CSV table of N, CA and C in Angstrom, one decimal:
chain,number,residue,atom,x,y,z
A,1,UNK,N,-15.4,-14.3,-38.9
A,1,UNK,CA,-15.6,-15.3,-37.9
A,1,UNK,C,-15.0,-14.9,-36.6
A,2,UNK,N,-15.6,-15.0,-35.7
A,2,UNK,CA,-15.1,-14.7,-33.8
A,2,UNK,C,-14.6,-15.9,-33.7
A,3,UNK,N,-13.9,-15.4,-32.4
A,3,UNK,CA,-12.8,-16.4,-32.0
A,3,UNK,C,-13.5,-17.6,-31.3
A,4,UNK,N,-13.5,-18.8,-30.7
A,4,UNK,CA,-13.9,-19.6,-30.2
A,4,UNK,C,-13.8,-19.3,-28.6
A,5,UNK,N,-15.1,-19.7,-27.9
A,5,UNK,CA,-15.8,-18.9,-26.8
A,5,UNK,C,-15.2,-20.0,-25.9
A,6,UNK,N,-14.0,-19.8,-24.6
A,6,UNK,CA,-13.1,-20.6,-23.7
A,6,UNK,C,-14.1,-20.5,-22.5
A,7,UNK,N,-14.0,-21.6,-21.6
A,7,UNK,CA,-14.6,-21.5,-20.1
A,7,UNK,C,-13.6,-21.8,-19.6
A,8,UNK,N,-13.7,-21.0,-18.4
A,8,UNK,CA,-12.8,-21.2,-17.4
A,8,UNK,C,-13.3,-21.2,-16.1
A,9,UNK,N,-13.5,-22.5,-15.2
A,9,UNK,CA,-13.8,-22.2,-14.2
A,9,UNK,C,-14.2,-20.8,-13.4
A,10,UNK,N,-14.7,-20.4,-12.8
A,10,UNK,CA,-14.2,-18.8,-12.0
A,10,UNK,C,-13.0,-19.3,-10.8
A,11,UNK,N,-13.0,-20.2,-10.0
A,11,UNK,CA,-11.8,-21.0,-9.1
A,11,UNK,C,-10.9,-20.8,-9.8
A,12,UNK,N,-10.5,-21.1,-11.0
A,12,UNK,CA,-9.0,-21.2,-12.1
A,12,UNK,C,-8.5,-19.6,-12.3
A,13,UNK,N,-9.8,-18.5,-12.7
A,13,UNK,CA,-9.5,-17.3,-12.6
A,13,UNK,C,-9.2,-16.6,-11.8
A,14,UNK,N,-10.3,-16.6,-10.6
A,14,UNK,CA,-9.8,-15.9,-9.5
A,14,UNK,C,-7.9,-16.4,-9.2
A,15,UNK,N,-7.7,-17.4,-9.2
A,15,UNK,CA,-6.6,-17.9,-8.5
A,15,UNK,C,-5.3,-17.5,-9.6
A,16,UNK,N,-5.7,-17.3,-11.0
A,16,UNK,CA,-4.5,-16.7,-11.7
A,16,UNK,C,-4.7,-15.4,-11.6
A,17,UNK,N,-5.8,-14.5,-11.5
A,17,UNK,CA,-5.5,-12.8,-10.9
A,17,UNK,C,-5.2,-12.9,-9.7
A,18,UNK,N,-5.1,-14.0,-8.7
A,18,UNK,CA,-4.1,-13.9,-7.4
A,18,UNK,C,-3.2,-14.0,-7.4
A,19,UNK,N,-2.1,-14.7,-8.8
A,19,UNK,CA,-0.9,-15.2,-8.7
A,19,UNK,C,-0.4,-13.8,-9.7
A,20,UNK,N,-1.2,-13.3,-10.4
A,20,UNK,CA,-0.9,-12.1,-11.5
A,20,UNK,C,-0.9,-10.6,-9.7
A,21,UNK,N,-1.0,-10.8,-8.7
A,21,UNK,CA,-1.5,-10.1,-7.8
A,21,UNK,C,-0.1,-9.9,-7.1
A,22,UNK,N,0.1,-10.6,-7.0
A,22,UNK,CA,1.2,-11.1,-6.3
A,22,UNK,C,2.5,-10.9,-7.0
A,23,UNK,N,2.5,-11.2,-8.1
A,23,UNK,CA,3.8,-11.4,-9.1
A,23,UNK,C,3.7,-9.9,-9.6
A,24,UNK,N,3.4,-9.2,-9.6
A,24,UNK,CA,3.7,-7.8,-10.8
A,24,UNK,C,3.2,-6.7,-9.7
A,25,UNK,N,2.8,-7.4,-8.4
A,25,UNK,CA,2.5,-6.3,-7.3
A,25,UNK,C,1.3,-4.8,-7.8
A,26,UNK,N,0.3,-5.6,-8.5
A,26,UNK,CA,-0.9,-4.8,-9.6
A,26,UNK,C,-1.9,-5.0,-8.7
A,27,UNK,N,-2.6,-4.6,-8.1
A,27,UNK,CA,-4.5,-4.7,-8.9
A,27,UNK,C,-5.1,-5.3,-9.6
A,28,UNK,N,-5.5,-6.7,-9.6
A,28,UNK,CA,-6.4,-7.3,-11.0
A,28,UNK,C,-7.4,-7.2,-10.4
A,29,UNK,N,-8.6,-7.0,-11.3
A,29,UNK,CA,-9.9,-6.9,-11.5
A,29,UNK,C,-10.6,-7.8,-12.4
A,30,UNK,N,-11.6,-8.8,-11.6
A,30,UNK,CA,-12.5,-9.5,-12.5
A,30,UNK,C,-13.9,-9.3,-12.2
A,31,UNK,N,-14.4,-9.7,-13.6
A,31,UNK,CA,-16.0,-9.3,-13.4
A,31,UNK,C,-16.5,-10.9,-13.6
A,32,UNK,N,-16.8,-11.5,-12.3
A,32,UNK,CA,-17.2,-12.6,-11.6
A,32,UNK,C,-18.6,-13.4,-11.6
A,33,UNK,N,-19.6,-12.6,-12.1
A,33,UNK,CA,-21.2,-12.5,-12.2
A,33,UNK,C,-21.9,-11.5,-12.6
A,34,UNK,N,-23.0,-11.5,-13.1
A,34,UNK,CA,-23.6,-9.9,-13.5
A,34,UNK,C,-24.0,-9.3,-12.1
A,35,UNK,N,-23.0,-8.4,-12.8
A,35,UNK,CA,-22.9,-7.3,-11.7
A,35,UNK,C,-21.9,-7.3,-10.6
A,36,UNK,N,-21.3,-8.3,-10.3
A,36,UNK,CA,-20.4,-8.6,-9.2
A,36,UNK,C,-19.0,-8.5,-9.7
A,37,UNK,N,-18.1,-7.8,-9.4
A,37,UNK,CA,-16.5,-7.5,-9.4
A,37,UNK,C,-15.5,-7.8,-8.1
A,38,UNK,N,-14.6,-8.3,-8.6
A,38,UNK,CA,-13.5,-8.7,-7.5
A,38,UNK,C,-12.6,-7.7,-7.9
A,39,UNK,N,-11.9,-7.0,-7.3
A,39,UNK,CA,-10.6,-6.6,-7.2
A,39,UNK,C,-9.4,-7.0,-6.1
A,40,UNK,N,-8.6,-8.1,-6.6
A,40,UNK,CA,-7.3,-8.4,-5.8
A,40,UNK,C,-6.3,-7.3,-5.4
A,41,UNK,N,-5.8,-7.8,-4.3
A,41,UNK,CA,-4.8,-6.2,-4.2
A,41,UNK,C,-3.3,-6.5,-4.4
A,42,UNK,N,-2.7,-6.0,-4.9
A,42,UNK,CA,-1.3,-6.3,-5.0
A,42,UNK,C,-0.6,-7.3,-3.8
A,43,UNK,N,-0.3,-8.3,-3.9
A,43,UNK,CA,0.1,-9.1,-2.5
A,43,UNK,C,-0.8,-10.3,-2.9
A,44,UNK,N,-2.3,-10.5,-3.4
A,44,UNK,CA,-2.9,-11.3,-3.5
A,44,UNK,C,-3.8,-11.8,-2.4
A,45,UNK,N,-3.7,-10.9,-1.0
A,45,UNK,CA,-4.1,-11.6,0.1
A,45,UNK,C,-4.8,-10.8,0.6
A,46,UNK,N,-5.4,-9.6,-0.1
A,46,UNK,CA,-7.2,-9.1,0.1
A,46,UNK,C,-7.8,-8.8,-1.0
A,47,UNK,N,-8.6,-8.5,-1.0
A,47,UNK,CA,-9.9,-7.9,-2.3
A,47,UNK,C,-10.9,-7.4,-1.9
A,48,UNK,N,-11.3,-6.5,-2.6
A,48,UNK,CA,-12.7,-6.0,-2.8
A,48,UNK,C,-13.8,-6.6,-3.6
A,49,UNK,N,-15.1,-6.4,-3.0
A,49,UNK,CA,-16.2,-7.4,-3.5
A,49,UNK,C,-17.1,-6.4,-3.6
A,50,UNK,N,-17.7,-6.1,-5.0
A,50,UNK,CA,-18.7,-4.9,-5.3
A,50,UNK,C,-19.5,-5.3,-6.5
A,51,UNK,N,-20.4,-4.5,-6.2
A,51,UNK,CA,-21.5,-4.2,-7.6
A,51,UNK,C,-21.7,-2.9,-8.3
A,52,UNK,N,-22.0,-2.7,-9.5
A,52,UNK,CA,-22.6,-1.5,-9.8
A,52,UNK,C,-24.0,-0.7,-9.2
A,53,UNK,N,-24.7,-2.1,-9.0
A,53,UNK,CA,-26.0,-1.5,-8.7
A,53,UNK,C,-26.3,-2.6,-7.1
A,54,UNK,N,-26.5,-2.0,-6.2
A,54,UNK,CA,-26.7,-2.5,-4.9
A,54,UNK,C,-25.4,-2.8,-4.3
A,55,UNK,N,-25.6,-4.0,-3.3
A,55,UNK,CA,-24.3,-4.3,-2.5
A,55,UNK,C,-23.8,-6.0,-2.7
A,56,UNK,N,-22.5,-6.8,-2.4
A,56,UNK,CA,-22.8,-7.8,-2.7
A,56,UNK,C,-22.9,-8.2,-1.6
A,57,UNK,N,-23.1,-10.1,-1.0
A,57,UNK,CA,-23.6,-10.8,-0.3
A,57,UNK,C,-22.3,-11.1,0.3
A,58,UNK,N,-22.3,-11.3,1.5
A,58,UNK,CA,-21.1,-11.8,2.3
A,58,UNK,C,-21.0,-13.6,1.6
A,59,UNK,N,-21.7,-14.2,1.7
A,59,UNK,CA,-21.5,-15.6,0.9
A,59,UNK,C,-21.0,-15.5,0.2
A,60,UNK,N,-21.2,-14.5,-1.4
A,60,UNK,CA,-20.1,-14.3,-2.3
A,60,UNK,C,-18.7,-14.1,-1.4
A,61,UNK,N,-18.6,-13.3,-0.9
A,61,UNK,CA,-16.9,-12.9,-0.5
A,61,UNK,C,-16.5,-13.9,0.0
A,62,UNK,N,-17.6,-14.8,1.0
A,62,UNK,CA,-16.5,-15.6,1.7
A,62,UNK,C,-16.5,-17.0,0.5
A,63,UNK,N,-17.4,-17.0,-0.5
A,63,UNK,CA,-17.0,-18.2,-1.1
A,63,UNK,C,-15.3,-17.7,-2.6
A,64,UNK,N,-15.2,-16.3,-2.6
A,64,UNK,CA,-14.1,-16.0,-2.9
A,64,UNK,C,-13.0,-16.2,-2.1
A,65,UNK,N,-13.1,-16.1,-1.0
A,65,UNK,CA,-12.2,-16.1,0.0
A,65,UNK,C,-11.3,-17.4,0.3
A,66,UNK,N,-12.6,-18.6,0.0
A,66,UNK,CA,-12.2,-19.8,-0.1
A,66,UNK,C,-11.6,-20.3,-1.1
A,67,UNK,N,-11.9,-19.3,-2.1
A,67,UNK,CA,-11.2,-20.1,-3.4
A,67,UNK,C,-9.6,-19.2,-3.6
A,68,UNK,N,-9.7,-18.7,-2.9
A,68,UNK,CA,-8.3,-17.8,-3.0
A,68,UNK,C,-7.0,-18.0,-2.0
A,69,UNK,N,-7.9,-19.0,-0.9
A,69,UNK,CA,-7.6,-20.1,0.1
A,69,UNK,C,-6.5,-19.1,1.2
A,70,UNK,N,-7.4,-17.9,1.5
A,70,UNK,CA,-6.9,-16.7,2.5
A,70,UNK,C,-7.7,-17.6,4.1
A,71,UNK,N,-6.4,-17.5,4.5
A,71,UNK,CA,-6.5,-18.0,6.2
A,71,UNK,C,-7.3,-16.9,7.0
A,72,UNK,N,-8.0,-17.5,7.9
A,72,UNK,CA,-8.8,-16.3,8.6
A,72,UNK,C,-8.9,-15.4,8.4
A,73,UNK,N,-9.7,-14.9,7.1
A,73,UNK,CA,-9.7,-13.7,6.4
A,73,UNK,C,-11.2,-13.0,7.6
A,74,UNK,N,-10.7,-11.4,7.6
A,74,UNK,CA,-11.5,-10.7,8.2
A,74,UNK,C,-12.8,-9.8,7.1
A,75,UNK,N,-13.6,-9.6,7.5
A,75,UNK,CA,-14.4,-8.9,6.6
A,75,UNK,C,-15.4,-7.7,6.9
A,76,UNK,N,-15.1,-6.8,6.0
A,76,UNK,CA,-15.5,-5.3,6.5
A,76,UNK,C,-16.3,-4.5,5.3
A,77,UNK,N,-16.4,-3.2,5.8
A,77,UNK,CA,-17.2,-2.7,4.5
A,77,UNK,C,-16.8,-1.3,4.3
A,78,UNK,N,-16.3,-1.1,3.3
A,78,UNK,CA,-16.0,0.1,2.6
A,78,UNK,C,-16.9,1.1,1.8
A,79,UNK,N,-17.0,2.2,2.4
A,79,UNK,CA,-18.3,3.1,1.5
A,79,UNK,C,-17.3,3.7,0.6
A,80,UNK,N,-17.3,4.2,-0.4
A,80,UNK,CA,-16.2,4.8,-1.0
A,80,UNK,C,-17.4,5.7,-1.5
A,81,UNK,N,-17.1,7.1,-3.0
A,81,UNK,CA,-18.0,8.3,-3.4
A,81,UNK,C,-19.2,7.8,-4.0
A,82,UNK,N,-19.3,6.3,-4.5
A,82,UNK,CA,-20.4,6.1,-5.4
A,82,UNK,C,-20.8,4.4,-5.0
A,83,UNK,N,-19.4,3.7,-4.5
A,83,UNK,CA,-19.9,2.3,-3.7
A,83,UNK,C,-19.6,1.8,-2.5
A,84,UNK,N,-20.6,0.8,-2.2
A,84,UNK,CA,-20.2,0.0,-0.8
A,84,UNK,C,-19.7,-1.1,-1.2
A,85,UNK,N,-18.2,-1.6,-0.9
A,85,UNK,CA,-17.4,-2.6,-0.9
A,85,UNK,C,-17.0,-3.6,0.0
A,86,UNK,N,-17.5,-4.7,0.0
A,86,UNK,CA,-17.1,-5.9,1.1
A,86,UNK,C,-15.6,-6.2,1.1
A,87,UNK,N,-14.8,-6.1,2.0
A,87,UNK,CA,-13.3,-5.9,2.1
A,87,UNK,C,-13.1,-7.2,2.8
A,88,UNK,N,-12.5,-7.7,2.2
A,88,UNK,CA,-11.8,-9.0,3.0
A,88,UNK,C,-10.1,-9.4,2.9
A,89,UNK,N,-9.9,-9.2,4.1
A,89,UNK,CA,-8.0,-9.1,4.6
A,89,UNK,C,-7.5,-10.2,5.1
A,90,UNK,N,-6.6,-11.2,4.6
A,90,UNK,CA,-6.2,-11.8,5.3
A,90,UNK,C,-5.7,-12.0,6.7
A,91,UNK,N,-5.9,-12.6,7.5
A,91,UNK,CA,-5.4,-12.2,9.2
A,91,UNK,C,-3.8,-11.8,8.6
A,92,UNK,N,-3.3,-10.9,9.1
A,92,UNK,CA,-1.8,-10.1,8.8
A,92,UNK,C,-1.4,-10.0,7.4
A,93,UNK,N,-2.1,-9.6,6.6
A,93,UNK,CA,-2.0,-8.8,5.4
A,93,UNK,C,-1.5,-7.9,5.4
A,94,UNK,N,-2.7,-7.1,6.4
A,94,UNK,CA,-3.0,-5.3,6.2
A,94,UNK,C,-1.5,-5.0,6.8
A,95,UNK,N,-0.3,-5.9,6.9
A,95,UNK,CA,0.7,-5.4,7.8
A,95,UNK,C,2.0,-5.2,6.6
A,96,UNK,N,1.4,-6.1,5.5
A,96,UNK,CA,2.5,-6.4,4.2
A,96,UNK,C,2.1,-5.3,3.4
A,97,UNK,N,3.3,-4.2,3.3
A,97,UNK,CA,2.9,-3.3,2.1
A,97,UNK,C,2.8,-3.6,0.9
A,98,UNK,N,2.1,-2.7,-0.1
A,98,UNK,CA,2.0,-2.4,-1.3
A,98,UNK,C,3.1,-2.1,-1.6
A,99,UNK,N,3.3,-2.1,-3.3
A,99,UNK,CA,4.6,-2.0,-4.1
A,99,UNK,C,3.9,-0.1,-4.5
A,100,UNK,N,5.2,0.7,-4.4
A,100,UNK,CA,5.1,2.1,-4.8
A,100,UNK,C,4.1,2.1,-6.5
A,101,UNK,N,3.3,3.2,-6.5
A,101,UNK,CA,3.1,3.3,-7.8
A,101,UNK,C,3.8,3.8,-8.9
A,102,UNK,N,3.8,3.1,-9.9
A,102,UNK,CA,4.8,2.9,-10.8
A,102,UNK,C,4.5,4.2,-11.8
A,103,UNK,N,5.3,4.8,-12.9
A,103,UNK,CA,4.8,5.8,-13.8
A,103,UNK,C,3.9,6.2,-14.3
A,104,UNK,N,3.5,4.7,-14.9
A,104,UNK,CA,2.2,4.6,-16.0
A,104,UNK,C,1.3,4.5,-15.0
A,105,UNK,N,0.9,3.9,-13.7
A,105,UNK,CA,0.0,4.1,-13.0
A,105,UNK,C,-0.5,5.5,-12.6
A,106,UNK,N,-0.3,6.6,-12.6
A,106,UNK,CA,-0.5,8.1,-12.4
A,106,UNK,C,-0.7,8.5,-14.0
A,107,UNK,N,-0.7,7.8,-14.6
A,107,UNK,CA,-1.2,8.6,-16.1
A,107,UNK,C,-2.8,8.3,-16.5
């Protein structure tokens, strides 16, 4: 017998991988819609907005943006080797460092 199938808002999620973002200074990654991924950045106060297959829609980002309740967030686009990622920064984020990478993170 499988376990019993939980809903969770995506608002409730996104907002506990921002508080898990923030608190353990990690990277969380959720998979948001088919095909659509968020990645929080350590700090909680940008993310990346991607697909496997195409690009995603500025509406998605800025309706994450709202639920993650980032003040004048800026929004850009990241080509990286294999995707294009919608980047969205809080106005003075990009100013708040990252926490060093930890052991296990290089393994």
């Amino acid at each position: 017998m499988s376990n019993p199938t939980v809903t969770v808002p995506i608002r409730e999620a996104l907002r506990y991988a921002q508080g898990r973002a923030e608190r353990l200074a990690r990277t969380q990654q959720l998979e948001i819609g088919e095909d659509l991924f968020v990645r929080i950045a350590p700090g909680g106060r940008k993310f990346l907005l991607f697909c496997l297959d195409g690009e995603p829609d500025r509406s998605a980002a800025e309706a994450v943006a709202a639920a993650l309740a980032l003040r004048n967030p800026m929004y850009g686009w990241h080509q990286g080797a294999t995707l294009r990622s919608l980047t969205v920064i809080e106005e003075g984020a990009a100013d708040v460092p990252e926490a060093p990478a930890g052991p296990d993170e290089n393994s």
